[in-house]
């Protein structure tokens, strides 16, 4: 035979119905402090050996620039020693660097580029 366990419903902790028990809920308003993700710029470096045409093609292909923009970026690198080809999330920037280095290596050029955090 099943045994019945007496059930006692939860009681208000103090006071009569309709009275303030003294307990309260505090809602805190917090300022959101979520930061946007750190972005990385892919910086290409000048050298004396990589042909200008190769650099222009690489910038067009991997950084989705048109011929005119790619040429301007290449000339800036040639004159200033370095230049930004694009700004991306960390993973995408690292992939771009790998793609450029692999293409340069395969073609036998010493072209270098790095990803660095944007200030
Ligand atoms: N300085 C190279 C030359 O005169 C051209 C060049 C431009 C190389 C940009 C690398 O990232 C570079 N052939």
PDB file of C-alpha atoms and ligand atoms in Angstrom:
ATOM      1  CA  UNK A   1       0.000   0.000   0.000  1.00  0.00           C
ATOM      2  CA  UNK A   2       1.294   3.467  -0.912  1.00  0.00           C
ATOM      3  CA  UNK A   3       2.118   5.794   1.961  1.00  0.00           C
ATOM      4  CA  UNK A   4       0.872   9.354   1.716  1.00  0.00           C
ATOM      5  CA  UNK A   5       3.424  12.018   2.542  1.00  0.00           C
ATOM      6  CA  UNK A   6       1.721  15.136   3.879  1.00  0.00           C
ATOM      7  CA  UNK A   7       2.348  18.117   1.554  1.00  0.00           C
ATOM      8  CA  UNK A   8       2.745  21.558   3.058  1.00  0.00           C
ATOM      9  CA  UNK A   9       2.664  24.343   0.453  1.00  0.00           C
ATOM     10  CA  UNK A  10       5.332  27.064   0.823  1.00  0.00           C
ATOM     11  CA  UNK A  11       4.228  29.815   3.192  1.00  0.00           C
ATOM     12  CA  UNK A  12       5.018  33.506   2.921  1.00  0.00           C
ATOM     13  CA  UNK A  13       8.007  34.117   5.167  1.00  0.00           C
ATOM     14  CA  UNK A  14       6.350  36.801   7.262  1.00  0.00           C
ATOM     15  CA  UNK A  15       3.256  38.922   7.616  1.00  0.00           C
ATOM     16  CA  UNK A  16      -0.338  38.584   6.562  1.00  0.00           C
ATOM     17  CA  UNK A  17      -1.586  38.508   2.968  1.00  0.00           C
ATOM     18  CA  UNK A  18      -1.387  41.964   1.498  1.00  0.00           C
ATOM     19  CA  UNK A  19       1.333  43.066   3.867  1.00  0.00           C
ATOM     20  CA  UNK A  20       4.905  43.903   2.854  1.00  0.00           C
ATOM     21  CA  UNK A  21       7.154  41.091   4.011  1.00  0.00           C
ATOM     22  CA  UNK A  22      10.180  43.385   4.012  1.00  0.00           C
ATOM     23  CA  UNK A  23      11.915  41.305   1.366  1.00  0.00           C
ATOM     24  CA  UNK A  24      12.766  43.076  -1.863  1.00  0.00           C
ATOM     25  CA  UNK A  25      14.383  42.423  -5.212  1.00  0.00           C
ATOM     26  CA  UNK A  26      17.120  44.793  -6.246  1.00  0.00           C
ATOM     27  CA  UNK A  27      17.588  45.312  -9.984  1.00  0.00           C
ATOM     28  CA  UNK A  28      21.071  46.548 -10.830  1.00  0.00           C
ATOM     29  CA  UNK A  29      21.651  48.562 -13.953  1.00  0.00           C
ATOM     30  CA  UNK A  30      25.113  47.777 -15.318  1.00  0.00           C
ATOM     31  CA  UNK A  31      26.882  49.664 -18.031  1.00  0.00           C
ATOM     32  CA  UNK A  32      27.731  47.266 -20.855  1.00  0.00           C
ATOM     33  CA  UNK A  33      31.485  46.909 -21.267  1.00  0.00           C
ATOM     34  CA  UNK A  34      31.650  44.614 -24.296  1.00  0.00           C
ATOM     35  CA  UNK A  35      34.571  45.676 -26.478  1.00  0.00           C
ATOM     36  CA  UNK A  36      34.570  45.391 -30.250  1.00  0.00           C
ATOM     37  CA  UNK A  37      36.961  42.667 -31.454  1.00  0.00           C
ATOM     38  CA  UNK A  38      40.582  43.648 -31.992  1.00  0.00           C
ATOM     39  CA  UNK A  39      41.219  44.219 -35.696  1.00  0.00           C
ATOM     40  CA  UNK A  40      44.468  43.518 -37.543  1.00  0.00           C
ATOM     41  CA  UNK A  41      46.003  45.326 -40.488  1.00  0.00           C
ATOM     42  CA  UNK A  42      47.944  43.384 -43.052  1.00  0.00           C
ATOM     43  CA  UNK A  43      51.085  45.386 -43.750  1.00  0.00           C
ATOM     44  CA  UNK A  44      53.163  44.611 -46.833  1.00  0.00           C
ATOM     45  CA  UNK A  45      56.867  45.394 -46.830  1.00  0.00           C
ATOM     46  CA  UNK A  46      59.046  46.723 -49.604  1.00  0.00           C
ATOM     47  CA  UNK A  47      62.071  44.874 -50.963  1.00  0.00           C
ATOM     48  CA  UNK A  48      64.396  45.438 -53.883  1.00  0.00           C
ATOM     49  CA  UNK A  49      63.614  42.263 -55.829  1.00  0.00           C
ATOM     50  CA  UNK A  50      59.892  41.512 -56.058  1.00  0.00           C
ATOM     51  CA  UNK A  51      58.548  42.889 -59.362  1.00  0.00           C
ATOM     52  CA  UNK A  52      56.007  45.705 -59.026  1.00  0.00           C
ATOM     53  CA  UNK A  53      53.588  43.843 -61.315  1.00  0.00           C
ATOM     54  CA  UNK A  54      53.618  40.812 -59.019  1.00  0.00           C
ATOM     55  CA  UNK A  55      52.818  42.962 -55.979  1.00  0.00           C
ATOM     56  CA  UNK A  56      49.921  44.621 -57.822  1.00  0.00           C
ATOM     57  CA  UNK A  57      48.467  41.227 -58.782  1.00  0.00           C
ATOM     58  CA  UNK A  58      48.826  39.926 -55.211  1.00  0.00           C
ATOM     59  CA  UNK A  59      47.055  42.983 -53.787  1.00  0.00           C
ATOM     60  CA  UNK A  60      44.253  42.639 -56.348  1.00  0.00           C
ATOM     61  CA  UNK A  61      43.858  38.924 -55.774  1.00  0.00           C
ATOM     62  CA  UNK A  62      44.088  38.604 -51.997  1.00  0.00           C
ATOM     63  CA  UNK A  63      42.860  42.017 -50.885  1.00  0.00           C
ATOM     64  CA  UNK A  64      40.080  42.431 -53.471  1.00  0.00           C
ATOM     65  CA  UNK A  65      41.346  45.767 -54.794  1.00  0.00           C
ATOM     66  CA  UNK A  66      40.891  47.061 -58.323  1.00  0.00           C
ATOM     67  CA  UNK A  67      43.931  47.680 -60.530  1.00  0.00           C
ATOM     68  CA  UNK A  68      44.148  51.395 -59.741  1.00  0.00           C
ATOM     69  CA  UNK A  69      43.882  50.971 -55.957  1.00  0.00           C
ATOM     70  CA  UNK A  70      46.330  48.048 -55.981  1.00  0.00           C
ATOM     71  CA  UNK A  71      48.814  50.125 -57.983  1.00  0.00           C
ATOM     72  CA  UNK A  72      48.516  53.038 -55.532  1.00  0.00           C
ATOM     73  CA  UNK A  73      49.088  50.728 -52.556  1.00  0.00           C
ATOM     74  CA  UNK A  74      52.095  49.099 -54.256  1.00  0.00           C
ATOM     75  CA  UNK A  75      53.635  52.499 -55.030  1.00  0.00           C
ATOM     76  CA  UNK A  76      53.110  53.654 -51.452  1.00  0.00           C
ATOM     77  CA  UNK A  77      54.917  50.517 -50.210  1.00  0.00           C
ATOM     78  CA  UNK A  78      57.688  51.063 -52.757  1.00  0.00           C
ATOM     79  CA  UNK A  79      58.190  54.682 -51.657  1.00  0.00           C
ATOM     80  CA  UNK A  80      57.520  54.454 -47.879  1.00  0.00           C
ATOM     81  CA  UNK A  81      58.877  50.970 -47.192  1.00  0.00           C
ATOM     82  CA  UNK A  82      55.517  49.539 -46.119  1.00  0.00           C
ATOM     83  CA  UNK A  83      51.775  49.920 -46.573  1.00  0.00           C
ATOM     84  CA  UNK A  84      48.447  48.609 -45.338  1.00  0.00           C
ATOM     85  CA  UNK A  85      46.642  46.287 -47.753  1.00  0.00           C
ATOM     86  CA  UNK A  86      43.546  45.726 -45.610  1.00  0.00           C
ATOM     87  CA  UNK A  87      42.093  45.470 -42.082  1.00  0.00           C
ATOM     88  CA  UNK A  88      40.486  42.222 -40.873  1.00  0.00           C
ATOM     89  CA  UNK A  89      39.666  40.079 -37.856  1.00  0.00           C
ATOM     90  CA  UNK A  90      42.680  38.188 -36.460  1.00  0.00           C
ATOM     91  CA  UNK A  91      41.975  34.895 -38.263  1.00  0.00           C
ATOM     92  CA  UNK A  92      41.266  36.482 -41.622  1.00  0.00           C
ATOM     93  CA  UNK A  93      44.392  38.687 -41.399  1.00  0.00           C
ATOM     94  CA  UNK A  94      46.534  35.636 -40.578  1.00  0.00           C
ATOM     95  CA  UNK A  95      45.065  33.792 -43.582  1.00  0.00           C
ATOM     96  CA  UNK A  96      45.848  36.744 -45.887  1.00  0.00           C
ATOM     97  CA  UNK A  97      49.457  36.784 -44.669  1.00  0.00           C
ATOM     98  CA  UNK A  98      49.763  33.034 -45.317  1.00  0.00           C
ATOM     99  CA  UNK A  99      48.294  33.399 -48.810  1.00  0.00           C
ATOM    100  CA  UNK A 100      50.663  36.230 -49.750  1.00  0.00           C
ATOM    101  CA  UNK A 101      53.734  34.457 -48.375  1.00  0.00           C
ATOM    102  CA  UNK A 102      52.826  31.215 -50.132  1.00  0.00           C
ATOM    103  CA  UNK A 103      52.223  32.969 -53.479  1.00  0.00           C
ATOM    104  CA  UNK A 104      55.518  34.897 -53.155  1.00  0.00           C
ATOM    105  CA  UNK A 105      57.450  31.769 -52.173  1.00  0.00           C
ATOM    106  CA  UNK A 106      56.017  29.766 -55.084  1.00  0.00           C
ATOM    107  CA  UNK A 107      56.957  32.552 -57.505  1.00  0.00           C
ATOM    108  CA  UNK A 108      60.456  32.820 -55.997  1.00  0.00           C
ATOM    109  CA  UNK A 109      60.052  36.371 -54.672  1.00  0.00           C
ATOM    110  CA  UNK A 110      61.116  37.595 -51.230  1.00  0.00           C
ATOM    111  CA  UNK A 111      57.907  39.606 -50.662  1.00  0.00           C
ATOM    112  CA  UNK A 112      57.044  39.870 -46.966  1.00  0.00           C
ATOM    113  CA  UNK A 113      53.924  40.924 -45.089  1.00  0.00           C
ATOM    114  CA  UNK A 114      52.778  40.881 -41.476  1.00  0.00           C
ATOM    115  CA  UNK A 115      49.556  41.286 -39.495  1.00  0.00           C
ATOM    116  CA  UNK A 116      49.606  43.850 -36.707  1.00  0.00           C
ATOM    117  CA  UNK A 117      46.911  44.978 -34.268  1.00  0.00           C
ATOM    118  CA  UNK A 118      45.220  48.235 -35.184  1.00  0.00           C
ATOM    119  CA  UNK A 119      45.684  50.891 -32.440  1.00  0.00           C
TER     120      UNK A 119
HETATM  121  N1  LIG B   1      60.579  47.754 -54.675  1.00  0.00           N
HETATM  122  C1  LIG B   1      60.157  46.758 -55.635  1.00  0.00           C
HETATM  123  C2  LIG B   1      60.813  47.046 -56.990  1.00  0.00           C
HETATM  124  O1  LIG B   1      61.325  48.130 -57.191  1.00  0.00           O
HETATM  125  C3  LIG B   1      58.640  46.742 -55.797  1.00  0.00           C
HETATM  126  C4  LIG B   1      57.916  46.348 -54.564  1.00  0.00           C
HETATM  127  C5  LIG B   1      56.802  47.057 -54.142  1.00  0.00           C
HETATM  128  C6  LIG B   1      58.337  45.238 -53.826  1.00  0.00           C
HETATM  129  C7  LIG B   1      56.114  46.696 -53.007  1.00  0.00           C
HETATM  130  C8  LIG B   1      57.644  44.866 -52.669  1.00  0.00           C
HETATM  131  O2  LIG B   1      55.828  45.194 -51.167  1.00  0.00           O
HETATM  132  C9  LIG B   1      56.540  45.588 -52.287  1.00  0.00           C
HETATM  133  N2  LIG B   1      60.749  46.082 -57.884  1.00  0.00           N
END
